[in-house]
Each structure stands twice: as structure tokens, then as C-alpha cells.
Amino acid sequence: MIRIFVTGGTFDKEYNELTGALAFKETHLPEMLRLGRSRVDASITTLMMIDSLEMTDADRALIVGHCRQAAEARILITHGTDTMVDTARALAADCGRTKTVVLTGAMIPYAFGSSDGLFNLGSALSFVQALPPGVYVAMNGRCFEWDKVRKNRETGVFEAI
Amino acid sequence: MIRIFVTGGTFDKEYNELTGALAFKETHLPEMLRLGRSRVDASITTLMMIDSLEMTDADRALIVGHCRQAAEARILITHGTDTMVDTARALAADCGRTKTVVLTGAMIPYAFGSSDGLFNLGSALSFVQALPPGVYVAMNGRCFEWDKVRKNRETGVFEAI
Amino acid sequence: MIRIFVTGGTFDKEYNELTGALAFKETHLPEMLRLGRSRVDASITTLMMIDSLEMTDADRALIVGHCRQAAEARILITHGTDTMVDTARALAADCGRTKTVVLTGAMIPYAFGSSDGLFNLGSALSFVQALPPGVYVAMNGRCFEWDKVRKNRETGVFEAI
Amino acid sequence: MIRIFVTGGTFDKEYNELTGALAFKETHLPEMLRLGRSRVDASITTLMMIDSLEMTDADRALIVGHCRQAAEARILITHGTDTMVDTARALAADCGRTKTVVLTGAMIPYAFGSSDGLFNLGSALSFVQALPPGVYVAMNGRCFEWDKVRKNRETGVFEAI
């Protein structure tokens, strides 16, 4: 059994046709799991719907608290890419020994035709089932331990450090 | 380093607008990896482009031979879903002790909007990196050992046996 | 007020993931009009859901009868491309003096990412509003009088004769 | 022969995955016409790539000048929806008696899966072929004379006045 926590990020952004701005409505996770014909036993909880550049320490504490209290030993978190590594660090201090926590996101909103979201979701959902306890970032088809990765802002690619 | 062998299957079927039939042209794998912004070190070889219902023992022997001779210890195979388990069995007898081989496919061609292909590719590419030697089938977000899975033809879902 | 008659054709074909065959379910017309944010006053009636190569004289008589009896003076018909011109001819003999009838279709099913269906629907819906009484075929962004067009089967393009 | 002038607007906006903002790159018009399998004889000129809320009087004068000098009697203009009617008015004073000019746009960028762009392009391209000289706005599957339409900003729909 997997627990999925949704926090927003590019993954879930949509185009608001009245304002012309990108904004959040509902998460696309259920639709994406349906499209992937996923039969993984998973329950989805939306914790927040925010851009990860706007995520505060209080938001991170809330995410950490939910991961700590979750009954599941395997947790997938969808998250904006810009501060994904910061949240991974906060989680590592608390949940990293007992649970497998995988964070993922997208460079392009799922609602766009060219999104990497569905690929990343398939990837993260697989790593979270296969890896031992620890906190990981799954992006670009790869999976990194939380303290061995950074987002390269020039290229948009997650790379080993 | 991952080796990807393409054998065809629903994954790669396209609509031929002159004949109105589904047919194979080139594999979509490179485009799909680009869309997923994959940075996994992988090389792709197309072994055949066929419907898995038409796959012969000679075809399977060819796939097994390529897996045996591959320099890589981790191999991903795209394959039609109908006889995926048969090919997994043939591989298990030969490569299952020394290599991690993951087979995946799609229920809907990638070229269709509603395809599960990109999700499955992200999933299989992740399992092949994370799992120990063995032959596996990755479908529906899950990963099964080759002798513990079957395709349920009424539902189209891969399930544990 | 526009009347839309659905007869099937490539337009509405879908991929049946259990059989691997292309088949008809429900028409996509309402979804397509919603996607196009259409505010044209139109009502949709499905007359049949068939491949136009399988259309019989009785089927054509049924289409002609519905066009004759329709209260609307402007009628759009979705139709397979292979015999679209044959049906146009049958309609011309009966309805061509009093009504504007436009037939359209698609080379690629709407459910595929690469479909021309949405473009053709926008086109046909516009020609049917703008043109005087007559029977027309709207394909490839153009509109032809029923007796001045043929489908080129080598190229898949409708061209003037 | 149709002349197409591109001015930008939602139609052509893309998601910049490094900045997370919507921005312009190249126009999608050629790709869209290819997808629609258009065989209309048309040439495309990009005049500007801007949000129509940022369009100045000088920009409008430039558009009007190009329409006046164009050799073609039928002109299609892609344009942001917010000030499309303003540009139509500027055109009417100058070109409305001798040329058929149709403006269209999109509520959702073409690069999004849910875009109305392809439908609108099919529609506008058809109206510009079928209508007599005048300046028109083609949106929502309908076509309005320039002085009989407004965009309802609450609903995003173009309606008759």
C-alpha cells in the first residue's frame, strides 16, 4: 500500500482561460493513474496546491508531519521542482530511516501535450515500491538519494552531486 | 547503462491513414524518452516490429540471444502484451540469474492520446534500475516476477498468480 | 440552427484495448464541440456508426430521408471519407436545392493525437453556416461542390475534378 | 490564395520550462495546418508575437498597413482575444470594403491538450474563403461582423451585440 501526498508544483498547473494565467484547480493524479491503468494500491491526499517557490517552513513541517504519521511505509510526494530537494532534506531528518519516501514533479504541466508528468509518475511509483527506506528524488528517469542531487537551473535537469 | 530492445507491440502501433489499418513504422521510444526528459544512460536497438501474437519461437530465440550477448546487466524490452509472459519465460531459462530484464508494453498505442505507454516506460525504466537480477514484467504500475503473473484477457490487466 | 447527423467513419473510431482492433463506441462530436468552445446552435443525431466502405444503399436512403425531413435548412454530416462523395451525390438529387448540406470526416481518428478531426469539424461547421443551398464536401480546409471533387486514394487528399 | 498574418495571442503561447512562465517562441500555424491536412493555398507571415493586451496603436497601424498592401483579397489574422475587436475596428476603416479579413484566436494555447485553437483555425480559414468583403471575428464556431461582437470577459465567449 502506497500513500501519495500532493503538494502542487508544475505537475498540477492549469491554464485559466479567463485570466490567461497558470493556476491550480484539482490535482490530476487520479486521472493520471487511470491513464496509466495503475493497479497499485494507493491512496491520494492533497496537502496543499502551491508553487514550490512559495513553500514555507510551516508547509514543510506539515508535509513531514503527515509522512511521519502515515500508516504506510512507502510514500510518494508530488512537488514543485524548484525546492524539491529542500523538502527532501527536511524529510530525511525525520522519516528517512523507517520509510521509503520518493519525491517527484514535472518540468511541464500535465495538462500540456508535451508534459513529462506521466513518465515521472510511472517512474516514482516504481522506485517507491522497489527501494529500501530512505528519502529520494525521482526525476529524468533516475532516482537520487536526497543528499546527492541538485536541480541544475540552467538546464532544468536533476543531476548527481 | 541500460540496454533497450524494441520488439513492437501495441506500444508502437500507428494509424495508417491511407489504409485505415494499424501498422508499424519506426519505434516511438526515442521520442518518448525525450518527452520524459530521461537522462538515463540507455541505448536502443530495434530487434523486430511485430504484434506479439505473431511472435515465433525463432523470434524469441533471437531476443534471448541478444539479451545473453548484451554487455549491459540491465535490459528493458518493449513487447506486445499478449505473449509478454511467454517471452519472459524463455528469457528466465537463460538470462535470469545474471541480468535484470524487465518487459513492458502498452494497452493503447503511444500515438493515441489515451495511451498508458509513457507511464509504463517510466515505470519499467525505474524497475530495471532498482531490481536485482531476474526476469520481470512491469505493467499497471506494478512489477511481477516472470513466473508469478498472467494477463487477464477479460480485463486487460496483469495480475499475480 | 444547425442539424448534425453522425454516420461514423474514421472520425469516431476508437482503439479497443482488449481486442486490439479499431471500433466504434459513442460519437466524439459533443466532446469536440465542447473543446472548440462552440456556441453554434446545433443538435446532434447519430444515424449509424459504420465504416463508410460498409455503407449500403439503404443506409444512404436513410441519411437522405433524415436530411429531407429535417426542419433545419443547414445540415452537417460526419462520414467516412472513402464513400463520402457517393453519399453527397445521393443527397444532391434530393436536398440540394433547398438545403445547405456539408459532409466532412477525418483521415485520422479524433482519439489519436495527430487527428485532423477537430480542424475539419471547425471548417465544416463554418462552411455550412456561410454557403448557399447545395451539397458540399469539406475536407483539407477546402469546400467542394458534390460533383466537383474526388478523394485521391494514393495521397488521401480530396481534390477538385 | 489566402494570406495569414500572425500576431501572437494565446494561440501561440508556450510553457517555458526553465522559468515556469508562458511565453512566445515560433508560431504553431504551419504545424497546425499540417495537422489539419490543409490544402488551402496560403502563405504565412509573422508580424509580431505579442499578447494582445500589450498591442499598441503603432502595432495596429502595422497590421492595417500589411492588410492594405497585401496582394491577396482574403486575409486571416491570428490575434489575442482580449483586443481582437479593437484591431477589427481599425481594419474596418481601411480594408473592409475591398477585402475579406477574418480574425481568430484561442482561449487556450495550442500547445495544451485542451486547446480550441485547431477548431478555430479550421473555422476561420473556412469563413475567410466563403464570406464577401468585410472584417469579421471568427470565434466559438461563429463568425461576427466586426461591429456586432464583443468578448464577454466573465464567460470568455464572443457574443453578438
XYZ file of C-alpha atoms in Angstrom:
644
model
C 0.000 0.000 0.000
C 1.350 3.378 -1.107
C 0.405 6.783 0.219
C 0.526 9.680 -2.249
C 0.741 13.226 -0.927
C 0.027 16.006 -3.417
C 1.592 19.419 -2.779
C 1.101 21.117 -6.168
C 4.003 22.161 -8.370
C 4.168 22.437 -12.148
C 2.695 18.932 -12.334
C -0.756 20.177 -11.476
C -0.782 23.650 -13.000
C -3.532 24.523 -15.444
C -4.246 27.343 -17.817
C -7.022 29.628 -16.627
C -8.623 30.718 -19.855
C -10.331 33.751 -18.341
C -7.238 35.303 -16.761
C -4.594 33.835 -19.059
C -2.549 32.790 -16.017
C -1.352 29.390 -14.830
C -3.154 28.315 -11.702
C -4.133 25.315 -9.616
C -7.528 23.663 -9.570
C -7.810 19.985 -8.633
C -4.921 17.541 -8.772
C -4.583 15.437 -11.931
C -3.186 12.451 -10.029
C -6.329 10.275 -10.142
C -6.724 10.877 -13.883
C -3.042 10.123 -14.474
C -3.175 6.852 -12.530
C -6.269 5.906 -14.520
C -4.497 6.720 -17.799
C -1.537 4.581 -16.690
C -4.022 1.815 -15.865
C -2.331 1.661 -12.478
C -3.364 -1.194 -10.209
C -1.023 -0.173 -7.433
C -2.874 0.012 -4.136
C -2.566 3.737 -3.438
C -4.488 6.447 -1.623
C -4.121 10.113 -2.535
C -4.225 13.045 -0.118
C -3.844 16.648 -1.248
C -1.897 18.524 1.435
C -1.613 21.817 -0.447
C -1.645 23.122 -4.020
C 1.225 25.566 -4.250
C 4.202 26.565 -6.307
C 7.237 25.147 -4.530
C 8.956 28.562 -4.620
C 6.224 29.720 -2.239
C 6.585 26.800 0.152
C 7.303 27.922 3.723
C 8.951 26.131 6.650
C 5.476 25.638 8.072
C 4.366 23.944 4.836
C 7.386 21.639 5.029
C 6.701 20.852 8.666
C 3.157 19.885 7.671
C 4.444 17.548 4.952
C 6.956 15.971 7.336
C 4.243 15.515 9.957
C 1.955 13.742 7.506
C 4.748 11.427 6.388
C 5.665 10.603 9.979
C 2.079 9.827 10.946
C 1.177 7.901 7.793
C 0.448 4.242 8.392
C 2.106 3.373 5.071
C 5.827 2.610 4.881
C 6.024 3.779 1.254
C 5.175 7.367 0.370
C 5.173 9.266 -2.929
C 5.096 13.075 -2.883
C 4.347 15.268 -5.908
C 6.149 18.564 -5.534
C 7.375 21.583 -7.480
C 10.880 21.014 -8.791
C 12.474 24.241 -7.569
C 12.589 23.350 -3.861
C 12.031 19.593 -4.063
C 15.497 18.947 -2.651
C 14.829 21.239 0.340
C 11.721 19.287 1.256
C 13.620 16.026 0.781
C 16.207 17.269 3.299
C 13.511 18.145 5.837
C 12.006 14.685 5.408
C 15.330 12.890 5.698
C 15.922 14.183 9.211
C 12.650 12.714 10.369
C 11.382 9.809 8.239
C 14.402 8.614 6.311
C 15.251 5.577 8.445
C 11.895 3.901 8.594
C 10.103 4.811 5.392
C 10.715 4.901 1.669
C 9.777 8.405 0.541
C 10.083 9.403 -3.135
C 9.511 12.956 -4.356
C 8.729 13.690 -7.986
C 7.385 16.530 -10.107
C 7.292 17.781 -13.678
C 9.010 20.371 -15.801
C 5.858 20.866 -17.904
C 2.273 20.822 -16.571
C 0.470 17.534 -17.146
C -2.280 19.418 -18.968
C 0.197 20.271 -21.752
C 0.705 17.783 -24.534
C 4.465 17.784 -24.047
C 4.469 17.045 -20.325
C 6.957 14.741 -18.641
C 4.449 14.222 -15.825
C 3.077 10.803 -16.765
C 6.565 9.409 -17.303
C 7.739 10.791 -13.958
C 4.710 9.418 -12.133
C 5.301 5.941 -13.556
C 8.937 6.230 -12.554
C 8.391 7.491 -8.998
C 5.627 4.988 -8.308
C 8.008 2.206 -9.314
C 11.011 3.426 -7.332
C 8.884 3.840 -4.205
C 7.899 0.182 -4.435
C 11.404 -1.111 -5.130
C 13.771 0.897 -2.912
C 14.715 0.386 0.758
C 13.922 3.053 3.405
C 15.340 6.469 2.636
C 14.331 9.762 1.050
C 14.757 10.041 -2.719
C 14.167 12.389 -5.629
C 12.912 10.696 -8.833
C 13.301 12.873 -11.932
C 14.572 12.381 -15.502
C 14.021 8.617 -15.200
C 16.602 8.438 -12.433
C 16.399 8.222 -8.657
C 18.785 10.076 -6.336
C 19.289 9.920 -2.589
C 18.139 13.231 -1.102
C 21.664 14.469 -0.300
C 23.225 13.533 -3.633
C 21.157 15.612 -6.061
C 20.506 19.157 -7.181
C 18.398 20.770 -9.860
C 20.519 22.460 -12.491
C 18.582 25.648 -13.162
C 20.233 26.355 -16.481
C 19.252 23.019 -17.996
C 16.234 22.073 -15.874
C 17.833 18.668 -15.260
C 18.352 16.941 -11.899
C 21.950 15.826 -11.562
C 24.158 13.982 -9.086
C 26.397 15.949 -6.722
C 23.941 1.695 -18.556
C 20.649 0.226 -19.753
C 20.009 -1.640 -22.983
C 16.556 -1.263 -24.528
C 15.361 -3.853 -27.045
C 12.298 -2.935 -29.093
C 10.130 -5.779 -30.431
C 6.970 -3.903 -31.440
C 3.612 -4.494 -29.775
C 0.709 -2.112 -29.257
C 3.194 0.404 -27.852
C 4.491 1.258 -31.284
C 1.427 0.797 -33.474
C 0.309 3.683 -35.638
C -2.704 4.515 -37.715
C -2.081 4.305 -41.439
C -4.371 6.971 -42.823
C -4.347 5.592 -46.358
C -5.363 2.041 -45.477
C -7.209 2.734 -42.230
C -5.254 -0.082 -40.555
C -2.957 -0.126 -37.540
C 0.627 -0.770 -38.557
C 4.225 -0.340 -37.502
C 6.608 2.309 -38.761
C 9.501 3.449 -36.573
C 9.626 2.928 -32.827
C 8.466 5.843 -30.655
C 10.970 5.035 -27.901
C 13.436 7.876 -28.594
C 10.597 10.417 -28.712
C 9.107 9.035 -25.507
C 12.409 9.205 -23.633
C 12.818 12.790 -24.852
C 9.310 13.665 -23.665
C 10.110 12.136 -20.263
C 13.321 14.207 -20.239
C 15.102 10.950 -19.463
C 18.768 11.225 -18.556
C 19.179 7.531 -18.037
C 22.168 6.238 -19.968
C 20.388 3.952 -22.422
C 20.911 2.620 -25.932
C 18.003 1.429 -28.066
C 18.071 -1.457 -30.543
C 15.048 -2.483 -32.595
C 15.050 -6.282 -32.919
C 11.716 -6.584 -34.711
C 8.447 -4.666 -35.087
C 5.693 -7.219 -34.718
C 2.452 -7.956 -32.987
C 3.288 -10.327 -30.131
C 0.560 -12.743 -31.255
C 2.695 -13.325 -34.351
C 5.915 -13.900 -32.449
C 7.511 -17.281 -33.256
C 9.926 -19.450 -31.306
C 12.651 -18.220 -33.634
C 11.794 -14.610 -32.751
C 12.010 -15.463 -29.051
C 15.318 -17.226 -29.556
C 16.616 -14.094 -31.233
C 15.522 -11.924 -28.296
C 17.078 -14.325 -25.791
C 20.306 -14.371 -27.803
C 20.535 -10.580 -27.805
C 19.931 -10.413 -24.073
C 22.576 -13.060 -23.408
C 25.163 -11.329 -25.555
C 24.415 -7.782 -24.370
C 27.260 -6.173 -22.446
C 24.726 -4.466 -20.155
C 23.496 -6.149 -16.979
C 20.184 -4.269 -17.092
C 17.834 -4.736 -20.051
C 14.416 -3.286 -20.857
C 12.281 -4.944 -23.550
C 9.187 -3.382 -25.132
C 6.809 -6.124 -26.202
C 3.198 -6.806 -27.129
C 1.166 -7.674 -24.047
C -0.487 -10.845 -25.355
C 2.606 -13.062 -25.209
C 4.858 -10.980 -22.978
C 4.800 -13.652 -20.296
C 5.865 -16.324 -22.811
C 8.919 -14.324 -23.790
C 9.693 -13.664 -20.121
C 9.682 -17.431 -19.540
C 12.074 -18.022 -22.430
C 14.391 -15.347 -21.047
C 14.263 -16.691 -17.496
C 15.753 -20.017 -18.506
C 18.750 -18.272 -19.985
C 19.439 -14.791 -18.541
C 17.528 -14.685 -15.289
C 20.426 -15.343 -12.922
C 22.865 -12.771 -14.145
C 20.822 -9.931 -15.561
C 17.892 -7.738 -14.621
C 15.469 -7.961 -17.536
C 12.175 -6.031 -17.447
C 9.496 -6.413 -20.126
C 6.830 -3.787 -20.625
C 4.248 -2.786 -23.229
C 1.048 -0.825 -23.598
C -2.666 -1.480 -23.845
C -3.147 1.561 -26.101
C -0.706 2.731 -28.807
C 1.514 5.609 -27.721
C 0.252 7.627 -30.687
C -3.226 7.734 -29.103
C -3.974 10.461 -26.592
C -5.152 7.953 -24.026
C -2.085 5.704 -24.080
C -0.588 4.133 -20.976
C 2.732 3.862 -22.819
C 4.600 6.795 -21.289
C 3.587 5.772 -17.770
C 4.679 2.183 -18.425
C 8.007 3.254 -19.889
C 8.757 5.435 -16.851
C 7.811 2.529 -14.641
C 9.816 -0.172 -16.435
C 12.882 2.038 -16.755
C 12.799 2.575 -12.995
C 12.267 -1.054 -12.031
C 15.114 -2.177 -14.284
C 17.459 0.153 -12.418
C 16.279 -0.822 -8.936
C 15.724 -4.577 -9.001
C 18.217 -7.450 -8.535
C 18.877 -9.967 -11.340
C 15.781 -11.738 -12.586
C 13.184 -11.521 -15.335
C 10.183 -9.295 -14.655
C 7.019 -7.968 -16.250
C 6.235 -4.296 -15.476
C 2.626 -3.325 -16.229
C -0.141 -1.392 -14.447
C 2.458 0.366 -12.293
C 3.473 -2.943 -10.748
C 6.353 -5.338 -11.339
C 5.962 -9.128 -11.283
C 8.498 -11.935 -11.384
C 8.112 -13.741 -14.704
C 6.521 -16.862 -13.185
C 4.053 -15.051 -10.946
C 1.990 -13.108 -13.458
C -0.569 -13.508 -16.196
C -2.533 -11.157 -18.403
C -6.230 -11.293 -17.652
C -7.753 -11.124 -21.121
C -11.186 -10.091 -19.935
C -9.928 -7.009 -18.104
C -6.642 -6.303 -19.888
C -4.905 -6.166 -16.503
C -1.759 -8.030 -15.475
C -2.343 -9.857 -12.201
C -0.426 -12.021 -9.753
C -0.819 -15.795 -9.899
C -29.856 26.358 -36.145
C -27.700 23.538 -37.499
C -28.521 19.846 -37.564
C -25.599 17.439 -37.251
C -26.024 13.844 -38.431
C -23.368 11.374 -37.329
C -22.776 8.301 -39.508
C -19.425 7.048 -38.149
C -16.270 6.967 -40.228
C -12.647 7.312 -39.147
C -13.650 10.422 -37.202
C -15.239 8.375 -34.469
C -13.120 5.233 -34.450
C -11.503 4.173 -31.207
C -8.930 1.646 -30.142
C -10.419 -1.306 -28.310
C -7.687 -2.232 -25.889
C -8.984 -5.736 -25.257
C -9.179 -6.814 -28.900
C -6.542 -4.515 -30.366
C -8.968 -3.521 -33.121
C -10.402 -0.173 -34.152
C -14.089 0.043 -33.387
C -16.952 2.435 -32.741
C -18.369 3.326 -29.360
C -20.090 6.682 -28.858
C -19.585 9.664 -31.144
C -16.972 12.226 -30.082
C -18.938 15.126 -31.579
C -20.252 16.609 -28.315
C -16.760 16.482 -26.759
C -15.238 18.057 -29.870
C -17.757 20.903 -29.929
C -17.041 21.483 -26.231
C -13.292 21.541 -26.883
C -13.852 24.048 -29.686
C -15.962 26.100 -27.257
C -18.624 26.091 -29.961
C -21.640 28.319 -29.361
C -23.279 27.400 -32.616
C -26.868 26.359 -32.041
C -26.658 22.720 -33.110
C -28.368 19.443 -32.318
C -26.656 16.102 -32.890
C -28.330 12.886 -34.058
C -26.425 9.637 -34.559
C -27.920 7.835 -37.560
C -25.413 4.981 -37.673
C -21.838 4.233 -36.607
C -20.223 2.489 -39.552
C -17.201 2.449 -41.756
C -18.216 4.178 -44.987
C -16.899 1.249 -47.060
C -19.701 -0.784 -45.497
C -22.414 1.749 -46.211
C -25.287 0.303 -48.257
C -27.868 1.940 -50.499
C -30.376 1.501 -47.694
C -28.062 3.381 -45.327
C -27.768 6.188 -47.854
C -31.524 6.297 -48.315
C -31.904 6.632 -44.562
C -29.448 9.574 -44.488
C -31.237 11.266 -47.400
C -34.580 10.764 -45.698
C -33.385 12.369 -42.489
C -31.966 15.343 -44.375
C -35.200 15.800 -46.310
C -37.348 15.672 -43.191
C -35.094 17.813 -41.015
C -36.633 21.118 -40.014
C -33.213 22.784 -40.280
C -32.045 24.307 -43.575
C -28.368 23.763 -42.687
C -27.077 20.237 -42.125
C -23.623 18.883 -41.273
C -22.899 15.181 -41.790
C -19.867 13.350 -40.390
C -18.984 10.478 -42.675
C -16.171 8.088 -43.583
C -14.001 9.553 -46.323
C -13.973 6.578 -48.687
C -17.556 6.930 -49.909
C -18.320 10.469 -48.789
C -18.701 11.609 -52.382
C -21.210 8.818 -53.103
C -23.435 9.932 -50.265
C -23.084 13.551 -51.384
C -24.373 12.505 -54.816
C -27.365 10.738 -53.308
C -28.159 13.831 -51.258
C -27.782 16.209 -54.194
C -30.592 14.558 -56.113
C -32.975 15.139 -53.248
C -31.994 18.013 -50.926
C -29.511 20.078 -52.872
C -31.857 22.866 -53.967
C -33.355 23.778 -50.647
C -30.759 22.986 -48.041
C -27.090 23.585 -47.352
C -25.610 20.161 -46.614
C -21.900 19.791 -45.791
C -20.202 16.417 -45.370
C -16.922 16.087 -43.516
C -14.787 13.362 -41.979
C -11.259 12.666 -40.864
C -8.190 10.831 -42.118
C -7.111 10.019 -38.554
C -9.463 9.130 -35.673
C -10.156 12.017 -33.314
C -8.919 9.892 -30.418
C -5.391 9.981 -31.904
C -3.152 12.898 -31.048
C -2.467 13.601 -34.702
C -6.083 13.775 -35.876
C -7.353 16.265 -38.409
C -10.856 15.854 -36.971
C -11.110 18.999 -34.867
C -9.823 21.147 -37.728
C -12.285 19.559 -40.157
C -15.197 19.986 -37.764
C -14.412 23.690 -37.310
C -14.149 24.005 -41.061
C -17.368 22.160 -41.957
C -19.373 23.914 -39.261
C -18.298 27.242 -40.723
C -18.965 26.390 -44.358
C -22.423 25.100 -43.519
C -23.268 28.471 -41.978
C -21.815 30.546 -44.799
C -22.739 28.767 -48.034
C -25.947 28.909 -50.099
C -28.107 25.791 -50.647
C -26.231 22.890 -52.194
C -24.396 19.711 -51.210
C -20.711 20.083 -50.366
C -17.705 18.114 -49.173
C -15.468 19.959 -46.676
C -12.000 18.388 -46.316
C -8.416 19.641 -46.211
C -9.636 23.121 -45.247
C -11.445 23.439 -48.554
C -15.058 23.052 -49.618
C -16.110 21.412 -52.878
C -19.457 21.134 -54.602
C -20.520 17.473 -54.537
C -19.918 16.892 -58.246
C -16.535 18.598 -58.418
C -14.498 16.520 -56.006
C -12.910 13.125 -55.531
C -10.744 11.503 -52.896
C -7.301 10.706 -54.214
C -6.622 7.321 -52.661
C -2.874 7.452 -53.186
C -2.460 10.704 -51.263
C -5.543 10.703 -49.041
C -6.332 14.212 -50.238
C -9.655 15.497 -51.603
C -9.101 17.282 -54.891
C -11.094 19.168 -57.497
C -12.212 17.389 -60.664
C -4.920 32.390 -52.311
C -5.104 33.299 -48.612
C -2.671 35.435 -46.655
C -2.233 34.594 -42.971
C -0.812 37.222 -40.631
C 0.340 36.002 -37.224
C 0.328 38.496 -34.351
C 0.677 36.174 -31.334
C -2.016 35.820 -28.685
C -2.892 32.829 -26.531
C -2.914 30.708 -29.686
C 0.848 30.650 -29.846
C 1.848 30.786 -26.182
C 4.123 28.092 -24.839
C 5.300 26.980 -21.436
C 8.905 27.860 -20.740
C 10.042 25.011 -18.540
C 13.049 26.874 -17.149
C 11.181 29.969 -15.989
C 7.737 28.447 -15.472
C 6.191 31.314 -17.437
C 4.099 31.388 -20.599
C 6.000 32.898 -23.472
C 6.210 33.063 -27.260
C 8.661 31.173 -29.421
C 7.753 30.364 -33.012
C 4.202 30.320 -34.348
C 2.430 26.940 -34.429
C 0.473 27.842 -37.564
C 2.454 25.712 -40.048
C 2.242 22.683 -37.731
C -1.492 23.241 -37.251
C -2.180 23.477 -40.967
C -0.180 20.276 -41.465
C -2.184 18.535 -38.729
C -5.408 19.684 -40.401
C -4.028 18.330 -43.692
C -4.879 21.732 -45.146
C -4.532 22.094 -48.898
C -5.645 25.680 -48.923
C -3.196 27.829 -50.837
C -1.927 30.034 -48.026
C 1.223 31.937 -47.118
C 2.061 32.806 -43.506
C 3.778 35.974 -42.303
C 4.531 36.639 -38.643
C 4.051 40.365 -37.988
C 4.617 40.236 -34.231
C 4.371 37.769 -31.353
C 2.648 39.611 -28.554
C -0.112 39.394 -26.020
C -2.997 41.441 -27.410
C -3.292 43.379 -24.129
C 0.128 44.825 -24.961
C -0.762 45.764 -28.525
C -0.219 49.483 -29.233
C -1.737 51.808 -31.830
C 1.524 51.520 -33.758
C 1.174 47.721 -33.781
C -2.368 48.051 -35.108
C -1.243 50.516 -37.772
C 1.370 47.993 -38.852
C -1.267 45.241 -39.146
C -3.590 47.528 -41.106
C -0.742 48.531 -43.417
C 0.115 44.919 -44.180
C -3.511 44.085 -44.910
C -3.856 47.081 -47.210
C -0.711 46.246 -49.146
C -1.302 42.508 -49.370
C -1.900 41.259 -52.886
C -4.442 38.746 -51.567
C -8.125 39.640 -51.271
C -8.650 37.153 -48.421
C -6.714 37.554 -45.175
C -6.720 35.567 -41.928
C -5.224 37.129 -38.799
C -4.388 35.204 -35.616
C -4.685 37.515 -32.640
C -5.081 37.566 -28.859
C -8.742 37.539 -27.894
C -8.709 40.459 -25.456
C -8.346 43.221 -28.043
C -9.293 41.343 -31.193
C -12.352 43.532 -31.672
C -10.242 46.704 -31.421
C -7.978 45.545 -34.211
C -11.008 44.527 -36.259
C -12.317 48.093 -35.918
C -9.020 49.566 -37.068
C -9.058 47.254 -40.074
C -12.673 48.017 -40.983
C -11.951 51.692 -41.536
C -9.287 50.850 -44.067
C -9.697 47.431 -45.711
C -13.280 46.437 -45.061
C -14.725 47.334 -48.454
C -12.299 45.509 -50.675
C -11.044 42.551 -48.704
C -12.357 39.686 -46.633
C -10.440 39.818 -43.356
C -11.141 37.263 -40.606
C -9.564 37.470 -37.153
C -9.382 34.440 -34.888
C -7.557 33.323 -31.769
C -7.779 30.825 -28.955
C -8.832 30.737 -25.338
C -6.263 28.016 -24.569
C -2.756 27.779 -26.085
C -2.480 25.289 -28.928
C 0.325 23.524 -27.048
C -2.211 22.461 -24.372
C -4.203 19.301 -24.925
C -7.480 21.110 -24.339
C -6.954 23.914 -26.847
C -9.692 25.308 -29.055
C -7.017 26.531 -31.468
C -7.257 23.854 -34.154
C -11.044 24.119 -34.265
C -10.854 27.919 -34.527
C -8.242 27.773 -37.269
C -10.385 25.383 -39.308
C -13.333 27.666 -38.772
C -11.609 30.958 -39.632
C -9.907 29.503 -42.680
C -13.313 28.424 -43.975
C -15.129 31.664 -43.270
C -12.400 33.680 -44.986
C -12.928 31.630 -48.146
C -16.714 31.824 -48.083
C -17.606 35.357 -46.991
C -17.863 38.578 -49.047
C -15.568 41.571 -48.343
C -15.728 42.829 -44.776
C -13.925 42.467 -41.456
C -15.020 39.599 -39.234
C -14.252 37.891 -35.942
C -14.444 34.068 -36.011
C -14.655 32.502 -32.549
C -16.743 29.794 -30.880
C -17.598 28.310 -34.277
C -19.397 31.509 -35.257
C -18.477 34.496 -37.385
C -19.424 38.075 -36.478
C -19.139 41.322 -38.384
C -16.544 43.498 -36.626
C -19.082 45.959 -35.214
C -21.546 43.367 -33.962
C -19.450 41.429 -31.471
C -17.766 41.686 -28.099
C -15.840 39.319 -25.871
C -17.693 38.591 -22.654
C -14.894 38.610 -20.120
C -16.845 36.743 -17.471
C -17.522 33.755 -19.714
C -14.725 34.011 -22.246
C -17.291 33.743 -25.037
C -17.682 36.043 -28.047
C -21.264 37.210 -28.350
C -23.399 39.329 -30.633
C -24.173 42.942 -29.697
